[in-house]
Amino acid sequence: MTVSEDNKLLLGIDLGTSRTAVQSNRGYKNIIRSVVGYPKDIIGIKMLGKTQVFGEEAMKRRSALTIYHPLQDGVVSETGGGDFNAAAELIRHVVELATEGTSGDPCGIIGVPARASIVNKELLLDIARGIMSSVMVVSEPFMVAYSMNMLSNAIVIDIGGGTIDICGMKGTVPSIDDQVTFLKGGDYIDDRLQTAISQQYPETQITTNLSRMIKESYGFVGPTEKPVQVTLRAEGRPNVYDVTEEVRNVCESIVPEIVEHLAAIFRAYDPEDQPEVLQNIILAGGGSRISGLDQMLIDHLSEYGKANVVCVDDPDFAGSNGALKMAQEVAPEYWDQVGFVGSR
Ligand SMILES: Nc1ncnc2c1ncn2[C@@H]1O[C@H](COP(=O)(O)OP(=O)(O)O)[C@@H](O)[C@H]1O
Ligand SMILES: [Mg+2]
């Protein structure tokens, strides 16, 4: 298909459960937390000087705000309206950031968690159509596969904040049967790690935010490379604690479910394709940075043959990169065509 960019301002957006990345064909690139906050009262409005706050700023000012994580569980809740409005405002905000100071009609492809791409597709399309002149909504793991040019006989495991999405690529847009979502992403690990550390060292003060920082710095599975020793506070006083076992056990706790779904998706391929699929297993999302995960999956798949598991180079931008690449390769005029990428 021909590239038709003329004056079009093309955007690739990855609307993740934890972070939203955006890239444009004019070189803009940014990532913010998928958070929207509204001042709780008039004091908050006065203090902040605005009625909505996004991303890191919203997290910093959270005591003055009502906070929404519109896609936290991998879907936009359509009841109550809060998540719906927050999702719309988040999309509007990143589009505004990416288009500020440039001209042209913004057209964007939005990658969303696999489950949202199925259950919220119409809703998200409606929201985004009010913001951009052409839109397509596709699943995030599909965007990751697109960015790597691995559209068939490959499996993407996307470990995000709220969910893990596993998606089998079969040369077409993945159907419901080709993808699985479960609620065991990074947030789940953070909660479990917080509990594990406070059980082992009840005197320490540990928040989810701290346990997330420990996981991001030291997260690993399998054999210990070196002990994980962190400084925590007990009754205000700092002390060094060994949390090696806690970090390992909690990070490993997501593996059985990944393997179970991965194996089911793998076995659904035709037997003659299975050897190739086994060579094309992609780990994506922030959780792909957990050290040793690729090797552990290879070990668990050994009964099927020798697997090859690769981590994407840039987990933060792999999805938005795939979305932008698709926007550049497939002209927006085609986005609405029935049968293509299932946009409508
Ligand atoms: N170095 C790291 N090790 C382990 N987990 C990490 C690391 N860096 C980020 N993460 C986790 O990845 C998750 C966010 O992944 P991301 O792909 O951005 O999510 P989403 O697409 O759902 O928004 C968070 O739980 C974060 O703590
Ligand atoms: Mg993601």
Tab-separated table of N, CA and C in Angstrom, residues 49-162:
chain	number	residue	atom	x	y	z
A	49	GLY	N	-4.494	25.981	39.675
A	49	GLY	CA	-4.759	26.901	38.567
A	49	GLY	C	-5.367	26.225	37.358
A	50	LYS	N	-5.888	24.996	37.533
A	50	LYS	CA	-6.546	24.337	36.406
A	50	LYS	C	-7.523	23.285	36.917
A	51	THR	N	-8.355	22.806	36.013
A	51	THR	CA	-9.389	21.865	36.458
A	51	THR	C	-9.038	20.407	36.153
A	52	GLN	N	-7.952	20.186	35.426
A	52	GLN	CA	-7.495	18.808	35.183
A	52	GLN	C	-5.979	18.775	35.241
A	53	VAL	N	-5.462	17.682	35.769
A	53	VAL	CA	-4.014	17.528	35.843
A	53	VAL	C	-3.678	16.124	35.351
A	54	PHE	N	-2.581	15.999	34.606
A	54	PHE	CA	-2.257	14.706	33.991
A	54	PHE	C	-0.917	14.155	34.472
A	55	GLY	N	-0.768	12.853	34.300
A	55	GLY	CA	0.526	12.192	34.435
A	55	GLY	C	1.185	12.356	35.793
A	56	GLU	N	2.516	12.555	35.752
A	56	GLU	CA	3.313	12.669	36.980
A	56	GLU	C	2.791	13.767	37.897
A	57	GLU	N	2.400	14.881	37.277
A	57	GLU	CA	1.942	16.002	38.094
A	57	GLU	C	0.716	15.599	38.910
A	58	ALA	N	-0.166	14.832	38.284
A	58	ALA	CA	-1.367	14.375	39.007
A	58	ALA	C	-0.970	13.478	40.174
A	59	MET	N	0.034	12.618	39.965
A	59	MET	CA	0.457	11.732	41.049
A	59	MET	C	1.070	12.536	42.194
A	60	LYS	N	1.856	13.547	41.837
A	60	LYS	CA	2.493	14.378	42.870
A	60	LYS	C	1.464	15.146	43.687
A	61	ARG	N	0.419	15.618	43.022
A	61	ARG	CA	-0.572	16.451	43.716
A	61	ARG	C	-1.791	15.644	44.138
A	62	ARG	N	-1.628	14.317	44.274
A	62	ARG	CA	-2.828	13.483	44.409
A	62	ARG	C	-3.685	13.784	45.634
A	63	SER	N	-3.072	14.354	46.706
A	63	SER	CA	-3.897	14.603	47.895
A	63	SER	C	-4.968	15.657	47.616
A	64	ALA	N	-4.732	16.525	46.638
A	64	ALA	CA	-5.720	17.562	46.330
A	64	ALA	C	-6.672	17.136	45.213
A	65	LEU	N	-6.478	15.905	44.712
A	65	LEU	CA	-7.190	15.515	43.481
A	65	LEU	C	-8.014	14.239	43.644
A	66	THR	N	-9.036	14.118	42.822
A	66	THR	CA	-9.674	12.821	42.625
A	66	THR	C	-8.977	12.211	41.415
A	67	ILE	N	-8.404	11.029	41.647
A	67	ILE	CA	-7.513	10.445	40.635
A	67	ILE	C	-8.228	9.351	39.837
A	68	TYR	N	-8.049	9.356	38.536
A	68	TYR	CA	-8.551	8.273	37.676
A	68	TYR	C	-7.404	7.634	36.914
A	69	HIS	N	-7.396	6.301	36.916
A	69	HIS	CA	-6.500	5.532	36.045
A	69	HIS	C	-7.448	4.859	35.055
A	70	PRO	N	-7.793	5.533	33.948
A	70	PRO	CA	-8.951	5.084	33.170
A	70	PRO	C	-8.847	3.678	32.573
A	71	LEU	N	-7.620	3.167	32.404
A	71	LEU	CA	-7.506	1.830	31.783
A	71	LEU	C	-6.852	0.824	32.707
A	72	GLN	N	-6.862	1.120	33.995
A	72	GLN	CA	-6.052	0.324	34.917
A	72	GLN	C	-6.239	-1.187	34.797
A	73	ASP	N	-7.475	-1.622	34.618
A	73	ASP	CA	-7.714	-3.068	34.524
A	73	ASP	C	-7.744	-3.547	33.076
A	74	GLY	N	-7.238	-2.733	32.166
A	74	GLY	CA	-7.184	-3.159	30.777
A	74	GLY	C	-8.456	-2.869	30.008
A	75	VAL	N	-9.439	-2.266	30.677
A	75	VAL	CA	-10.674	-1.856	29.987
A	75	VAL	C	-11.118	-0.507	30.538
A	76	VAL	N	-11.903	0.211	29.745
A	76	VAL	CA	-12.474	1.469	30.224
A	76	VAL	C	-13.855	1.131	30.771
A	77	SER	N	-14.060	1.418	32.042
A	77	SER	CA	-15.371	1.127	32.606
A	77	SER	C	-16.392	2.097	32.011
A	78	GLU	N	-17.497	1.539	31.504
A	78	GLU	CA	-18.481	2.408	30.845
A	78	GLU	C	-19.577	2.840	31.800
A	79	THR	N	-19.498	2.352	33.038
A	79	THR	CA	-20.513	2.767	34.005
A	79	THR	C	-19.942	3.903	34.852
A	80	GLY	N	-20.792	4.814	35.198
A	80	GLY	CA	-20.355	5.903	36.069
A	80	GLY	C	-19.756	7.091	35.336
A	81	GLY	N	-19.147	6.853	34.173
A	81	GLY	CA	-18.671	7.969	33.355
A	81	GLY	C	-17.293	8.493	33.696
A	82	GLY	N	-16.796	8.270	34.913
A	82	GLY	CA	-15.509	8.836	35.324
A	82	GLY	C	-14.364	8.360	34.460
A	83	ASP	N	-14.266	7.040	34.284
A	83	ASP	CA	-13.177	6.492	33.478
A	83	ASP	C	-13.309	6.913	32.022
A	84	PHE	N	-14.546	6.932	31.561
A	84	PHE	CA	-14.809	7.329	30.172
A	84	PHE	C	-14.288	8.738	29.926
A	85	ASN	N	-14.689	9.674	30.805
A	85	ASN	CA	-14.248	11.062	30.636
A	85	ASN	C	-12.738	11.181	30.758
A	86	ALA	N	-12.179	10.459	31.740
A	86	ALA	CA	-10.737	10.537	31.955
A	86	ALA	C	-9.996	9.988	30.730
A	87	ALA	N	-10.495	8.885	30.145
A	87	ALA	CA	-9.848	8.320	28.951
A	87	ALA	C	-9.885	9.341	27.821
A	88	ALA	N	-11.039	9.985	27.651
A	88	ALA	CA	-11.169	10.982	26.580
A	88	ALA	C	-10.188	12.134	26.805
A	89	GLU	N	-10.109	12.598	28.065
A	89	GLU	CA	-9.238	13.739	28.337
A	89	GLU	C	-7.760	13.383	28.216
A	90	LEU	N	-7.448	12.137	28.567
A	90	LEU	CA	-6.065	11.683	28.419
A	90	LEU	C	-5.657	11.650	26.937
A	91	ILE	N	-6.543	11.121	26.104
A	91	ILE	CA	-6.243	11.080	24.662
A	91	ILE	C	-6.107	12.512	24.131
A	92	ARG	N	-7.058	13.361	24.521
A	92	ARG	CA	-7.005	14.755	24.053
A	92	ARG	C	-5.695	15.426	24.478
A	93	HIS	N	-5.311	15.170	25.715
A	93	HIS	CA	-4.096	15.789	26.245
A	93	HIS	C	-2.860	15.364	25.454
A	94	VAL	N	-2.691	14.048	25.220
A	94	VAL	CA	-1.465	13.632	24.503
A	94	VAL	C	-1.492	14.094	23.053
A	95	VAL	N	-2.679	14.157	22.460
A	95	VAL	CA	-2.758	14.655	21.073
A	95	VAL	C	-2.382	16.134	21.054
A	96	GLU	N	-2.856	16.888	22.046
A	96	GLU	CA	-2.503	18.315	22.113
A	96	GLU	C	-0.996	18.498	22.289
A	97	LEU	N	-0.409	17.698	23.177
A	97	LEU	CA	1.039	17.798	23.389
A	97	LEU	C	1.790	17.535	22.081
A	98	ALA	N	1.347	16.494	21.367
A	98	ALA	CA	2.075	16.070	20.169
A	98	ALA	C	1.856	17.011	18.987
A	99	THR	N	0.770	17.782	19.024
A	99	THR	CA	0.456	18.604	17.854
A	99	THR	C	0.741	20.085	18.086
A	100	GLU	N	1.078	20.432	19.320
A	100	GLU	CA	1.325	21.829	19.656
A	100	GLU	C	2.362	22.447	18.712
A	101	GLY	N	2.035	23.588	18.184
A	101	GLY	CA	2.991	24.315	17.343
A	101	GLY	C	3.185	23.733	15.948
A	102	THR	N	2.398	22.708	15.587
A	102	THR	CA	2.530	22.171	14.229
A	102	THR	C	1.190	22.330	13.513
A	103	SER	N	1.236	22.220	12.190
A	103	SER	CA	-0.023	22.344	11.454
A	103	SER	C	-0.377	20.980	10.886
A	104	GLY	N	-1.569	20.879	10.326
A	104	GLY	CA	-1.975	19.623	9.688
A	104	GLY	C	-3.013	18.902	10.509
A	105	ASP	N	-3.704	18.059	9.799
A	105	ASP	CA	-4.790	17.273	10.368
A	105	ASP	C	-4.255	16.108	11.172
A	106	PRO	N	-4.461	16.040	12.477
A	106	PRO	CA	-3.938	14.869	13.177
A	106	PRO	C	-4.724	13.591	12.870
A	107	CYS	N	-4.007	12.538	12.500
A	107	CYS	CA	-4.609	11.224	12.277
A	107	CYS	C	-3.812	10.259	13.135
A	108	GLY	N	-4.497	9.434	13.896
A	108	GLY	CA	-3.726	8.602	14.811
A	108	GLY	C	-4.179	7.161	14.893
A	109	ILE	N	-3.208	6.305	15.158
A	109	ILE	CA	-3.529	4.912	15.465
A	109	ILE	C	-3.264	4.728	16.949
A	110	ILE	N	-4.270	4.208	17.634
A	110	ILE	CA	-4.166	4.076	19.085
A	110	ILE	C	-4.108	2.602	19.460
A	111	GLY	N	-3.011	2.224	20.097
A	111	GLY	CA	-2.892	0.869	20.636
A	111	GLY	C	-3.454	0.865	22.051
A	112	VAL	N	-4.290	-0.082	22.352
A	112	VAL	CA	-4.897	-0.164	23.690
A	112	VAL	C	-4.728	-1.597	24.193
A	113	PRO	N	-4.892	-1.823	25.517
A	113	PRO	CA	-4.781	-3.192	26.017
A	113	PRO	C	-5.692	-4.134	25.217
A	114	ALA	N	-5.234	-5.376	25.046
A	114	ALA	CA	-5.939	-6.298	24.159
A	114	ALA	C	-7.441	-6.385	24.471
A	115	ARG	N	-7.765	-6.429	25.762
A	115	ARG	CA	-9.174	-6.580	26.112
A	115	ARG	C	-9.993	-5.338	25.732
A	116	ALA	N	-9.399	-4.156	25.937
A	116	ALA	CA	-10.090	-2.922	25.560
A	116	ALA	C	-10.297	-2.870	24.050
A	117	SER	N	-9.334	-3.443	23.299
A	117	SER	CA	-9.469	-3.393	21.838
A	117	SER	C	-10.665	-4.223	21.386
A	118	ILE	N	-11.110	-5.124	22.238
A	118	ILE	CA	-12.290	-5.920	21.899
A	118	ILE	C	-13.550	-5.310	22.520
A	119	VAL	N	-13.528	-5.099	23.839
A	119	VAL	CA	-14.786	-4.667	24.468
A	119	VAL	C	-15.051	-3.167	24.388
A	120	ASN	N	-13.999	-2.343	24.238
A	120	ASN	CA	-14.226	-0.895	24.216
A	120	ASN	C	-13.969	-0.262	22.861
A	121	LYS	N	-13.825	-1.069	21.820
A	121	LYS	CA	-13.372	-0.502	20.549
A	121	LYS	C	-14.256	0.654	20.061
A	122	GLU	N	-15.561	0.434	20.049
A	122	GLU	CA	-16.467	1.479	19.539
A	122	GLU	C	-16.405	2.730	20.395
A	123	LEU	N	-16.366	2.495	21.717
A	123	LEU	CA	-16.312	3.610	22.659
A	123	LEU	C	-15.052	4.447	22.430
A	124	LEU	N	-13.907	3.754	22.322
A	124	LEU	CA	-12.643	4.473	22.132
A	124	LEU	C	-12.600	5.168	20.776
A	125	LEU	N	-13.176	4.519	19.762
A	125	LEU	CA	-13.233	5.160	18.441
A	125	LEU	C	-14.070	6.429	18.509
A	126	ASP	N	-15.200	6.343	19.218
A	126	ASP	CA	-16.059	7.527	19.331
A	126	ASP	C	-15.332	8.663	20.020
A	127	ILE	N	-14.641	8.325	21.108
A	127	ILE	CA	-13.888	9.350	21.836
A	127	ILE	C	-12.855	9.981	20.903
A	128	ALA	N	-12.069	9.114	20.235
A	128	ALA	CA	-10.924	9.610	19.469
A	128	ALA	C	-11.345	10.344	18.207
A	129	ARG	N	-12.502	9.990	17.653
A	129	ARG	CA	-12.979	10.681	16.438
A	129	ARG	C	-13.274	12.138	16.712
A	130	GLY	N	-13.635	12.443	17.962
A	130	GLY	CA	-13.889	13.845	18.311
A	130	GLY	C	-12.592	14.633	18.439
A	131	ILE	N	-11.460	13.944	18.424
A	131	ILE	CA	-10.180	14.595	18.692
A	131	ILE	C	-9.280	14.619	17.451
A	132	MET	N	-9.371	13.559	16.641
A	132	MET	CA	-8.512	13.477	15.444
A	132	MET	C	-9.384	13.249	14.216
A	133	SER	N	-8.821	13.555	13.033
A	133	SER	CA	-9.698	13.416	11.867
A	133	SER	C	-9.786	11.975	11.349
A	134	SER	N	-8.782	11.158	11.555
A	134	SER	CA	-8.931	9.722	11.271
A	134	SER	C	-8.334	8.959	12.435
A	135	VAL	N	-8.963	7.879	12.787
A	135	VAL	CA	-8.457	7.075	13.904
A	135	VAL	C	-8.630	5.594	13.634
A	136	MET	N	-7.740	4.833	14.232
A	136	MET	CA	-7.910	3.393	14.232
A	136	MET	C	-7.525	2.935	15.638
A	137	VAL	N	-8.248	1.942	16.145
A	137	VAL	CA	-7.948	1.411	17.478
A	137	VAL	C	-7.539	-0.044	17.308
A	138	VAL	N	-6.358	-0.381	17.816
A	138	VAL	CA	-5.843	-1.758	17.668
A	138	VAL	C	-5.234	-2.214	18.995
A	139	SER	N	-4.976	-3.512	19.099
A	139	SER	CA	-4.462	-3.984	20.384
A	139	SER	C	-2.941	-3.751	20.486
A	140	GLU	N	-2.495	-3.447	21.717
A	140	GLU	CA	-1.078	-3.107	21.947
A	140	GLU	C	-0.113	-4.209	21.521
A	141	PRO	N	-0.373	-5.475	21.915
A	141	PRO	CA	0.588	-6.499	21.484
A	141	PRO	C	0.693	-6.600	19.962
A	142	PHE	N	-0.405	-6.327	19.267
A	142	PHE	CA	-0.370	-6.324	17.806
A	142	PHE	C	0.556	-5.214	17.297
A	143	MET	N	0.492	-4.044	17.961
A	143	MET	CA	1.361	-2.930	17.578
A	143	MET	C	2.836	-3.268	17.786
A	144	VAL	N	3.107	-3.991	18.885
A	144	VAL	CA	4.490	-4.396	19.158
A	144	VAL	C	4.971	-5.319	18.034
A	145	ALA	N	4.135	-6.282	17.648
A	145	ALA	CA	4.493	-7.213	16.576
A	145	ALA	C	4.701	-6.455	15.269
A	146	TYR	N	3.852	-5.454	15.030
A	146	TYR	CA	3.967	-4.654	13.801
A	146	TYR	C	5.306	-3.915	13.776
A	147	SER	N	5.690	-3.368	14.930
A	147	SER	CA	6.951	-2.605	14.968
A	147	SER	C	8.134	-3.513	14.663
A	148	MET	N	8.003	-4.801	14.938
A	148	MET	CA	9.121	-5.727	14.697
A	148	MET	C	8.960	-6.497	13.402
A	149	ASN	N	7.911	-6.150	12.641
A	149	ASN	CA	7.665	-6.854	11.383
A	149	ASN	C	7.451	-8.342	11.569
A	150	MET	N	6.838	-8.713	12.678
A	150	MET	CA	6.614	-10.134	12.926
A	150	MET	C	5.103	-10.369	13.005
A	151	LEU	N	4.473	-10.350	11.842
A	151	LEU	CA	3.015	-10.373	11.840
A	151	LEU	C	2.425	-11.775	11.749
A	152	SER	N	3.283	-12.760	11.505
A	152	SER	CA	2.716	-14.107	11.527
A	152	SER	C	3.695	-15.076	12.169
A	153	ASN	N	3.132	-16.144	12.693
A	153	ASN	CA	3.925	-17.154	13.406
A	153	ASN	C	4.821	-16.552	14.484
A	154	ALA	N	4.224	-15.678	15.288
A	154	ALA	CA	4.946	-15.074	16.412
A	154	ALA	C	3.965	-14.893	17.567
A	155	ILE	N	4.499	-14.883	18.776
A	155	ILE	CA	3.641	-14.640	19.945
A	155	ILE	C	4.237	-13.487	20.751
A	156	VAL	N	3.385	-12.519	21.095
A	156	VAL	CA	3.833	-11.382	21.905
A	156	VAL	C	3.304	-11.539	23.326
A	157	ILE	N	4.204	-11.403	24.289
A	157	ILE	CA	3.805	-11.400	25.703
A	157	ILE	C	4.082	-9.991	26.199
A	158	ASP	N	3.041	-9.248	26.507
A	158	ASP	CA	3.190	-7.838	26.873
A	158	ASP	C	2.863	-7.692	28.362
A	159	ILE	N	3.910	-7.468	29.155
A	159	ILE	CA	3.719	-7.368	30.610
A	159	ILE	C	3.613	-5.901	30.988
A	160	GLY	N	2.403	-5.438	31.159
A	160	GLY	CA	2.176	-4.028	31.458
A	160	GLY	C	1.992	-3.810	32.950
A	161	GLY	N	1.409	-2.657	33.301
A	161	GLY	CA	1.181	-2.340	34.697
A	161	GLY	C	-0.031	-3.087	35.243
A	162	GLY	N	-1.168	-2.931	34.593
A	162	GLY	CA	-2.403	-3.548	35.086
A	162	GLY	C	-2.640	-4.958	34.561
